[in-house]
Coordinates of C-alpha atoms and ligand atoms in Angstrom, one line a residue:
M1 CA 0.0 0.0 0.0
K2 CA 2.7 2.5 0.9
N3 CA 5.5 3.2 -1.5
K4 CA 8.5 5.4 -0.5
K5 CA 9.1 5.9 -4.3
E6 CA 5.8 7.5 -4.9
S7 CA 4.3 11.0 -4.2
A8 CA 1.2 11.9 -2.3
L9 CA -1.2 14.7 -2.1
V10 CA -2.6 15.4 1.4
L11 CA -5.8 17.2 2.1
H12 CA -4.8 19.5 4.8
S13 CA -6.9 21.9 6.9
G14 CA -4.4 22.7 9.6
G15 CA -6.4 20.6 12.1
Q16 CA -5.1 17.8 14.3
D17 CA -6.2 15.0 12.0
S18 CA -5.0 16.3 8.7
T19 CA -1.7 17.5 10.2
T20 CA -1.1 14.0 11.6
C21 CA -1.9 12.7 8.1
L22 CA 0.7 15.1 6.6
F23 CA 3.4 13.7 8.8
W24 CA 2.2 10.1 8.2
A25 CA 2.5 10.8 4.4
L26 CA 6.0 12.3 4.9
K27 CA 7.1 9.0 6.5
H28 CA 5.6 6.8 3.7
F29 CA 6.1 8.8 0.5
K30 CA 9.0 10.3 -1.3
E31 CA 7.4 13.6 -2.1
V32 CA 4.4 15.2 -0.5
R33 CA 2.2 18.1 -1.4
T34 CA -0.6 19.6 0.6
L35 CA -3.9 21.0 -0.6
C36 CA -6.0 23.2 1.6
I37 CA -9.6 23.7 0.3
T38 CA -11.5 26.7 1.6
Y39 CA -15.3 26.8 1.5
G40 CA -16.3 29.8 3.5
Q41 CA -15.3 28.4 6.9
R42 CA -15.8 30.7 9.9
H43 CA -12.1 31.2 10.2
A44 CA -9.7 32.2 7.5
L45 CA -7.2 31.6 10.2
E46 CA -7.4 27.9 9.2
V47 CA -5.6 28.6 6.0
E48 CA -2.9 30.5 7.7
V49 CA -2.4 27.7 10.2
A50 CA -2.3 25.1 7.5
Q51 CA 0.2 27.1 5.4
K52 CA 2.5 27.6 8.4
I53 CA 2.5 23.9 9.2
A54 CA 3.2 22.9 5.6
T55 CA 6.0 25.5 5.3
E56 CA 7.7 24.2 8.5
A57 CA 7.3 20.7 7.2
G58 CA 9.0 21.8 4.0
V59 CA 6.2 20.7 1.6
P60 CA 4.4 22.6 -1.1
F61 CA 1.2 24.2 -0.1
Q62 CA -1.7 25.0 -2.3
V63 CA -5.1 26.6 -1.5
L64 CA -8.2 26.0 -3.6
D65 CA -11.1 28.3 -3.1
A66 CA -14.3 26.3 -3.1
T67 CA -16.5 28.9 -1.6
L68 CA -19.3 27.7 -3.8
I69 CA -19.8 24.8 -1.4
S70 CA -21.0 27.2 1.3
K71 CA -23.6 28.6 -1.2
L72 CA -25.2 25.3 -2.0
A73 CA -26.8 24.6 1.4
D74 CA -27.0 26.0 4.9
N75 CA -24.9 24.6 7.7
S76 CA -23.4 26.0 10.9
L77 CA -19.8 25.8 9.7
T78 CA -20.3 28.2 6.9
N79 CA -23.2 30.3 8.1
S80 CA -22.5 32.2 11.3
N81 CA -26.2 32.9 11.8
I82 CA -26.8 29.3 12.6
T83 CA -26.0 28.1 16.2
M84 CA -23.8 25.1 16.1
D85 CA -25.2 21.8 17.4
Q86 CA -23.3 20.8 20.5
E87 CA -24.1 17.2 19.9
K88 CA -25.6 14.9 17.3
P89 CA -29.4 15.1 17.2
A90 CA -31.1 11.7 17.7
D91 CA -32.7 11.5 14.3
S92 CA -30.4 13.5 12.0
Y93 CA -26.9 14.8 11.4
P94 CA -25.5 17.7 13.4
N95 CA -25.8 21.0 11.6
T96 CA -22.0 21.1 11.3
F97 CA -22.5 18.5 8.5
V98 CA -21.7 20.0 5.1
P99 CA -23.5 17.7 2.6
G100 CA -21.3 16.4 -0.2
R101 CA -18.2 18.0 1.2
N102 CA -15.8 15.0 1.2
L103 CA -17.0 13.8 -2.2
L104 CA -16.2 17.3 -3.7
F105 CA -12.9 17.5 -1.8
L106 CA -11.8 14.1 -3.1
T107 CA -12.8 15.1 -6.6
F108 CA -10.9 18.4 -6.5
A109 CA -7.9 16.6 -4.9
A110 CA -7.9 13.9 -7.5
V111 CA -8.0 16.4 -10.4
I112 CA -5.1 18.4 -8.9
A113 CA -3.1 15.2 -8.0
R114 CA -3.5 14.0 -11.5
S115 CA -2.1 17.3 -12.9
Y116 CA 1.1 16.5 -10.8
S117 CA 1.1 12.8 -11.8
I118 CA 0.4 11.9 -8.2
R119 CA -1.9 8.9 -7.6
N120 CA -1.8 8.8 -3.8
I121 CA -4.3 11.0 -2.0
V122 CA -4.3 11.1 1.8
T123 CA -7.3 12.3 3.9
G124 CA -7.8 12.4 7.6
V125 CA -11.4 11.1 7.8
S126 CA -12.3 8.7 10.5
Q127 CA -15.2 6.4 11.1
A128 CA -14.3 5.5 14.6
D129 CA -14.7 8.6 16.7
Y130 CA -16.9 11.0 14.9
S131 CA -20.4 12.5 14.8
G132 CA -21.3 9.8 12.3
Y133 CA -21.0 11.9 9.1
P134 CA -21.8 9.6 6.2
D135 CA -18.9 10.8 4.1
C136 CA -16.4 9.9 6.8
R137 CA -17.2 6.2 6.5
D138 CA -14.9 3.7 5.0
T139 CA -17.5 2.4 2.6
F140 CA -17.9 5.9 1.1
I141 CA -14.2 6.4 0.7
R142 CA -13.9 3.1 -1.2
S143 CA -16.8 3.9 -3.4
A144 CA -15.4 7.4 -4.1
N145 CA -12.0 5.9 -4.9
T146 CA -13.5 3.6 -7.4
T147 CA -15.6 6.4 -8.9
L148 CA -12.5 8.7 -9.3
N149 CA -10.6 5.9 -11.0
L150 CA -13.4 5.3 -13.4
A151 CA -14.1 9.0 -14.0
M152 CA -10.5 9.7 -15.0
D153 CA -9.2 6.3 -16.0
E154 CA -6.6 6.5 -13.3
Q155 CA -5.3 4.3 -10.5
F156 CA -5.7 6.7 -7.5
I157 CA -5.3 5.2 -4.1
V158 CA -7.1 7.1 -1.4
H159 CA -5.3 6.6 2.0
T160 CA -7.2 7.1 5.2
P161 CA -4.6 6.4 8.0
L162 CA -7.1 7.5 10.7
M163 CA -10.1 5.6 9.5
W164 CA -10.3 3.1 12.4
L165 CA -8.4 5.2 15.1
T166 CA -10.1 6.9 18.1
K167 CA -9.0 10.4 18.9
A168 CA -6.7 9.0 21.6
E169 CA -5.1 6.6 19.0
T170 CA -4.7 9.6 16.6
W171 CA -2.7 11.4 19.4
A172 CA -0.7 8.2 19.8
L173 CA 0.1 8.1 16.1
A174 CA 1.4 11.7 16.3
N175 CA 3.6 10.6 19.1
E176 CA 4.9 7.6 17.1
L177 CA 5.7 10.0 14.2
S178 CA 7.6 12.3 16.7
V179 CA 5.3 15.2 16.0
L180 CA 3.2 15.3 19.1
D181 CA 4.3 18.8 20.1
I182 CA 3.7 20.2 16.6
V183 CA 0.2 18.7 16.5
K184 CA -0.6 19.8 20.1
N185 CA 0.7 23.4 19.7
N186 CA 0.3 24.4 16.1
T187 CA -3.0 22.9 14.8
L188 CA -6.4 24.5 14.8
T189 CA -9.3 22.1 15.4
C190 CA -11.6 24.5 17.4
Y191 CA -14.8 25.7 15.8
N192 CA -14.3 29.0 17.5
G193 CA -10.9 29.6 15.9
V194 CA -8.6 29.1 18.9
I195 CA -5.3 27.4 18.1
A196 CA -3.9 24.5 20.1
A197 CA -6.1 23.5 23.0
G198 CA -8.9 25.7 21.7
C199 CA -11.9 27.3 23.3
G200 CA -12.5 24.2 25.4
H201 CA -16.2 24.0 25.0
C202 CA -17.1 23.5 21.3
P203 CA -17.7 19.9 20.1
A204 CA -14.3 19.8 18.3
C205 CA -12.5 20.9 21.4
T206 CA -14.4 18.5 23.7
L207 CA -13.5 15.6 21.4
R208 CA -9.8 16.7 21.0
Q209 CA -9.3 17.2 24.8
A210 CA -11.0 13.9 25.8
G211 CA -8.8 12.1 23.3
L212 CA -5.6 13.8 24.5
E213 CA -6.4 13.0 28.1
E214 CA -7.1 9.3 27.3
F215 CA -3.8 9.2 25.4
E216 CA -1.8 10.9 28.2
N217 CA -3.3 8.6 30.8
S218 CA -2.4 5.5 28.7
M219 CA 1.2 6.8 28.5
R220 CA 1.3 7.1 32.3
N221 CA 0.2 3.5 32.7
V222 CA 2.8 2.0 30.4
Ligands
ZN301 ZN1 -13.4 25.1 20.5

């Protein structure tokens, strides 16, 4: 699956997950590029954070403006007039769900990867520990991978190193890759735009903090 002779394109938002994926890719591929897709997120700061991490990692950084995604349907990530769901409603997806986002992201990534003759695409989606977004599931990624290959007559491989990892295990992976401090201090996961540990009370911060505590406790017990 991994080939040190090949290149990879990493979808990078500057958050914990995609930053861990960036360093995972640097370990497994000869050359790595990052692609940061913007779609009217609440915080332009995300782009700045992603660029800084990519620059410090010594990899090319590219931004793609996909603001049109935010114009297609309302959700609380792109519309600041909507109050963000703190947890998943019982019968639907939380309003942080951006319908179609990962399918569009993977399509944009594949088109750009192809232009650089890159066939490996890395994304930080995870089925294990999330709010149950349908486009974070393994079955979706496999289906999208097949579709992209058929659409462009290519042999793309979509890598999802975090697919089956809990948040605590994602911290452990950052530690194994010797980038725990970078991920801890330089990434932006918080929905309220606070770098590192974040605001402490939004859903992303709660998940990140709980995972970090679980990871740190497991290290103490070794
Ligand atoms: Zn927060």
